[in-house]
Structures are given as C-alpha cells and as structure tokens.
Amino acid sequence: MNLFYRELGEKGNTPLIILHGLFGQCDNWMTLGKKFAEKFHVFLVDQRNHGQSPQSDEFSYEILAQDLKDFIDQHELVKPVLLGHSMGGKTVMQFAANFPEVPSRMVVVDIAPRHYPVHHQTILEGLNAMPINTLKSRGEADKILAEYIPNLGERSFLLKNIYRKKEGGFAWRMNLPVLTEKIEEVGKALDSKYLIEVPTLFIGGTDSNYIQSFDMSEIDEKFASVQIEMIADAGHWVHAQKPQELLEAVLNFIL
C-alpha cells in the first residue's frame, strides 16, 4: 500500500515519521511538522482508510504497523524516530513490538497500551447521518453534525474529512463504512509478548482521560526505557492545544 504523505525538511537529517489519530489526517500535524523540519527530515503520513491514502476493508494495528514498515522500506529510512497521536500512538507501539530493530526512538501522544472501550458512538452516528451524496455546502454539514457534537472545534476537525469533488458534490476522504464497522479495533490493547526496548516518551494531557495514573505501572512493565510527561491544561489534542510545550518535550527527548 502506497500511503499518502507530505515531506518536510532536509533529507540528510534524522527521519521523523508522524502518524495522526482516528478520523485525522497528516495535515493535522502540518504546523508542528514545519517546526520539527528545522531539525529533522519529516514525513507526515496518512494511515490507511484516512486522508488521501488508499482505502481497504482490512484495518487493525497489525496491518497499520505493517503499512508503516512498508513505508519505511520504500523510502529507505534508517533508524527513524516515530511519533504517533492516539490511534497513531498505538500504531507506533505495535510497530516497535513487531520490528524492534527499526526505530531509534518513539514518542506516543496521549494514549496508553491498554484496551479502551468504544467511545466514539456519538461521533460515528453524526458522521453517518451526513447525507454526503446530496450535501449542498459545508455549512449544511456543520449544522447536521452540531445535532450530535456541540463542540465547534471537534466538528471542525471532523469536517476536514469532507472534500468537494471535481465533478461537483462532496465526498469523504476517510473510509467511514470500514471505520464504523471496525471501530472496536481502534481500542484494542498493544499485542506484545516481549519487553519493548526502543526508548519511548509518553506525552499526555492533564485534562485528558486517555493516560491516567493507573496506566503508569503498565507502561513501565511493557517499556524498558520510558519517560512520561504530562502537559498541563492540555486535553486529548495536545499538539493543537499546547504545540510549543509538546515541541519542547519531544526535542528534549530526542536531541
């Protein structure tokens, strides 16, 4: 699978691959990607069934980790740093479990290795209520989604998945039917029988419930060389809410 990506920075620098979360796409990380590109050779990647990458009926962390391995091989990247947010964080964890010799370091943003129960039902109901084939405008889409999701910022993030087709009308960039069908896969726990030795930084938001105090012991059990940093006043979208703090945390860990 040839994943869509955006490339920033100089090719001689250490490669840094950034993976978005569920319902996201690589452009969500463009602002920070430009900052990272001052020191790294940055690849912002759309995972399968998201953004402009190919769509498939297959969707699991094993498959997403293999997609990442194929991407690294295709671009002949040596000892890349991997950074993943939420679902992307689970992908890079699974990658490190399956291919421990490949990455040099890993950053996991606001997700723990444990299982998470499905908690996107309202979002999926709103997205699936969208009459995408007859939609007249983004304003209409926002009005429909507002009945399910009152938060404007969250709606704006989700509506980035809608694009206007050349022939007219709108379509989804993400593979909404498969993401709806396979939503339980997104919450699955890290599958690893061995201690992960890739040096890893976990970054969480103090206003988020994705990394909690009871997660710390499991993180320590599964990762041999790990740091955990909680960023004050940040929710789940740490990179959007506290970009400078996240940038500094990552650079202090890598450099």
mmCIF file with all atom_site columns, C-alpha atoms in Angstrom, residues 141-213:
data_model
loop_
_atom_site.group_PDB
_atom_site.id
_atom_site.type_symbol
_atom_site.label_atom_id
_atom_site.label_alt_id
_atom_site.label_comp_id
_atom_site.label_asym_id
_atom_site.label_entity_id
_atom_site.label_seq_id
_atom_site.pdbx_PDB_ins_code
_atom_site.Cartn_x
_atom_site.Cartn_y
_atom_site.Cartn_z
_atom_site.occupancy
_atom_site.B_iso_or_equiv
_atom_site.pdbx_formal_charge
_atom_site.auth_seq_id
_atom_site.auth_comp_id
_atom_site.auth_asym_id
_atom_site.auth_atom_id
_atom_site.pdbx_PDB_model_num
ATOM 1  C CA . ALA A 1 141 ? -22.733 19.620  7.076   1.00 0.00 ? 141 ALA A CA 1
ATOM 2  C CA . ASP A 1 142 ? -21.822 21.603  10.177  1.00 0.00 ? 142 ASP A CA 1
ATOM 3  C CA . LYS A 1 143 ? -25.481 22.151  11.036  1.00 0.00 ? 143 LYS A CA 1
ATOM 4  C CA . ILE A 1 144 ? -26.223 18.425  10.801  1.00 0.00 ? 144 ILE A CA 1
ATOM 5  C CA . LEU A 1 145 ? -23.154 17.440  12.830  1.00 0.00 ? 145 LEU A CA 1
ATOM 6  C CA . ALA A 1 146 ? -23.964 20.053  15.502  1.00 0.00 ? 146 ALA A CA 1
ATOM 7  C CA . GLU A 1 147 ? -27.006 17.980  16.455  1.00 0.00 ? 147 GLU A CA 1
ATOM 8  C CA . TYR A 1 148 ? -24.585 15.287  17.639  1.00 0.00 ? 148 TYR A CA 1
ATOM 9  C CA . ILE A 1 149 ? -21.418 17.226  18.523  1.00 0.00 ? 149 ILE A CA 1
ATOM 10 C CA . PRO A 1 150 ? -21.925 20.643  20.151  1.00 0.00 ? 150 PRO A CA 1
ATOM 11 C CA . ASN A 1 151 ? -18.202 21.471  20.331  1.00 0.00 ? 151 ASN A CA 1
ATOM 12 C CA . LEU A 1 152 ? -17.230 23.633  17.337  1.00 0.00 ? 152 LEU A CA 1
ATOM 13 C CA . GLY A 1 153 ? -13.549 22.692  17.446  1.00 0.00 ? 153 GLY A CA 1
ATOM 14 C CA . GLU A 1 154 ? -14.334 18.984  17.361  1.00 0.00 ? 154 GLU A CA 1
ATOM 15 C CA . ARG A 1 155 ? -16.776 19.466  14.472  1.00 0.00 ? 155 ARG A CA 1
ATOM 16 C CA . SER A 1 156 ? -14.219 21.498  12.526  1.00 0.00 ? 156 SER A CA 1
ATOM 17 C CA . PHE A 1 157 ? -11.665 18.708  12.974  1.00 0.00 ? 157 PHE A CA 1
ATOM 18 C CA . LEU A 1 158 ? -14.107 16.061  11.731  1.00 0.00 ? 158 LEU A CA 1
ATOM 19 C CA . LEU A 1 159 ? -15.377 18.148  8.804   1.00 0.00 ? 159 LEU A CA 1
ATOM 20 C CA . LYS A 1 160 ? -11.849 18.372  7.396   1.00 0.00 ? 160 LYS A CA 1
ATOM 21 C CA . ASN A 1 161 ? -12.619 14.866  6.135   1.00 0.00 ? 161 ASN A CA 1
ATOM 22 C CA . ILE A 1 162 ? -15.146 16.254  3.640   1.00 0.00 ? 162 ILE A CA 1
ATOM 23 C CA . TYR A 1 163 ? -13.892 17.444  0.258   1.00 0.00 ? 163 TYR A CA 1
ATOM 24 C CA . ARG A 1 164 ? -15.547 18.831  -2.842  1.00 0.00 ? 164 ARG A CA 1
ATOM 25 C CA . LYS A 1 165 ? -15.290 16.545  -5.869  1.00 0.00 ? 165 LYS A CA 1
ATOM 26 C CA . LYS A 1 166 ? -14.149 17.902  -9.234  1.00 0.00 ? 166 LYS A CA 1
ATOM 27 C CA . GLU A 1 167 ? -17.432 16.861  -10.819 1.00 0.00 ? 167 GLU A CA 1
ATOM 28 C CA . GLY A 1 168 ? -19.393 18.586  -8.049  1.00 0.00 ? 168 GLY A CA 1
ATOM 29 C CA . GLY A 1 169 ? -20.826 17.468  -4.750  1.00 0.00 ? 169 GLY A CA 1
ATOM 30 C CA . PHE A 1 170 ? -18.989 16.238  -1.677  1.00 0.00 ? 170 PHE A CA 1
ATOM 31 C CA . ALA A 1 171 ? -17.310 13.019  -0.534  1.00 0.00 ? 171 ALA A CA 1
ATOM 32 C CA . TRP A 1 172 ? -15.492 11.606  2.478   1.00 0.00 ? 172 TRP A CA 1
ATOM 33 C CA . ARG A 1 173 ? -11.730 11.307  2.446   1.00 0.00 ? 173 ARG A CA 1
ATOM 34 C CA . MET A 1 174 ? -11.797 8.680   5.186   1.00 0.00 ? 174 MET A CA 1
ATOM 35 C CA . ASN A 1 175 ? -13.330 5.242   4.722   1.00 0.00 ? 175 ASN A CA 1
ATOM 36 C CA . LEU A 1 176 ? -16.293 5.853   7.006   1.00 0.00 ? 176 LEU A CA 1
ATOM 37 C CA . PRO A 1 177 ? -18.045 2.473   6.469   1.00 0.00 ? 177 PRO A CA 1
ATOM 38 C CA . VAL A 1 178 ? -14.932 0.475   7.415   1.00 0.00 ? 178 VAL A CA 1
ATOM 39 C CA . LEU A 1 179 ? -14.030 2.739   10.357  1.00 0.00 ? 179 LEU A CA 1
ATOM 40 C CA . THR A 1 180 ? -17.597 2.329   11.615  1.00 0.00 ? 180 THR A CA 1
ATOM 41 C CA . GLU A 1 181 ? -17.513 -1.443  11.197  1.00 0.00 ? 181 GLU A CA 1
ATOM 42 C CA . LYS A 1 182 ? -14.020 -1.864  12.677  1.00 0.00 ? 182 LYS A CA 1
ATOM 43 C CA . ILE A 1 183 ? -14.246 0.716   15.470  1.00 0.00 ? 183 ILE A CA 1
ATOM 44 C CA . GLU A 1 184 ? -13.518 -1.925  18.137  1.00 0.00 ? 184 GLU A CA 1
ATOM 45 C CA . GLU A 1 185 ? -10.101 -2.483  16.540  1.00 0.00 ? 185 GLU A CA 1
ATOM 46 C CA . VAL A 1 186 ? -9.124  1.090   17.440  1.00 0.00 ? 186 VAL A CA 1
ATOM 47 C CA . GLY A 1 187 ? -9.466  0.417   21.161  1.00 0.00 ? 187 GLY A CA 1
ATOM 48 C CA . LYS A 1 188 ? -7.532  -2.840  21.232  1.00 0.00 ? 188 LYS A CA 1
ATOM 49 C CA . ALA A 1 189 ? -4.597  -3.221  23.591  1.00 0.00 ? 189 ALA A CA 1
ATOM 50 C CA . LEU A 1 190 ? -0.992  -3.427  22.470  1.00 0.00 ? 190 LEU A CA 1
ATOM 51 C CA . ASP A 1 191 ? -0.186  -7.019  21.477  1.00 0.00 ? 191 ASP A CA 1
ATOM 52 C CA . SER A 1 192 ? 3.336   -7.702  22.694  1.00 0.00 ? 192 SER A CA 1
ATOM 53 C CA . LYS A 1 193 ? 4.798   -10.726 24.461  1.00 0.00 ? 193 LYS A CA 1
ATOM 54 C CA . TYR A 1 194 ? 8.182   -9.077  24.957  1.00 0.00 ? 194 TYR A CA 1
ATOM 55 C CA . LEU A 1 195 ? 9.539   -6.019  26.707  1.00 0.00 ? 195 LEU A CA 1
ATOM 56 C CA . ILE A 1 196 ? 9.868   -3.147  24.220  1.00 0.00 ? 196 ILE A CA 1
ATOM 57 C CA . GLU A 1 197 ? 13.399  -1.742  24.398  1.00 0.00 ? 197 GLU A CA 1
ATOM 58 C CA . VAL A 1 198 ? 13.006  1.173   21.987  1.00 0.00 ? 198 VAL A CA 1
ATOM 59 C CA . PRO A 1 199 ? 13.481  4.362   24.083  1.00 0.00 ? 199 PRO A CA 1
ATOM 60 C CA . THR A 1 200 ? 9.987   5.807   24.395  1.00 0.00 ? 200 THR A CA 1
ATOM 61 C CA . LEU A 1 201 ? 8.433   9.076   25.541  1.00 0.00 ? 201 LEU A CA 1
ATOM 62 C CA . PHE A 1 202 ? 4.759   9.122   26.509  1.00 0.00 ? 202 PHE A CA 1
ATOM 63 C CA . ILE A 1 203 ? 3.161   12.573  26.418  1.00 0.00 ? 203 ILE A CA 1
ATOM 64 C CA . GLY A 1 204 ? -0.272  13.096  27.935  1.00 0.00 ? 204 GLY A CA 1
ATOM 65 C CA . GLY A 1 205 ? -2.584  15.996  28.669  1.00 0.00 ? 205 GLY A CA 1
ATOM 66 C CA . THR A 1 206 ? -3.622  16.616  32.270  1.00 0.00 ? 206 THR A CA 1
ATOM 67 C CA . ASP A 1 207 ? -7.161  17.460  31.082  1.00 0.00 ? 207 ASP A CA 1
ATOM 68 C CA . SER A 1 208 ? -7.429  14.231  29.091  1.00 0.00 ? 208 SER A CA 1
ATOM 69 C CA . ASN A 1 209 ? -8.533  10.849  30.459  1.00 0.00 ? 209 ASN A CA 1
ATOM 70 C CA . TYR A 1 210 ? -6.531  8.782   27.969  1.00 0.00 ? 210 TYR A CA 1
ATOM 71 C CA . ILE A 1 211 ? -3.438  8.390   30.171  1.00 0.00 ? 211 ILE A CA 1
ATOM 72 C CA . GLN A 1 212 ? -4.324  8.031   33.838  1.00 0.00 ? 212 GLN A CA 1
ATOM 73 C CA . SER A 1 213 ? -2.341  7.283   36.988  1.00 0.00 ? 213 SER A CA 1
#
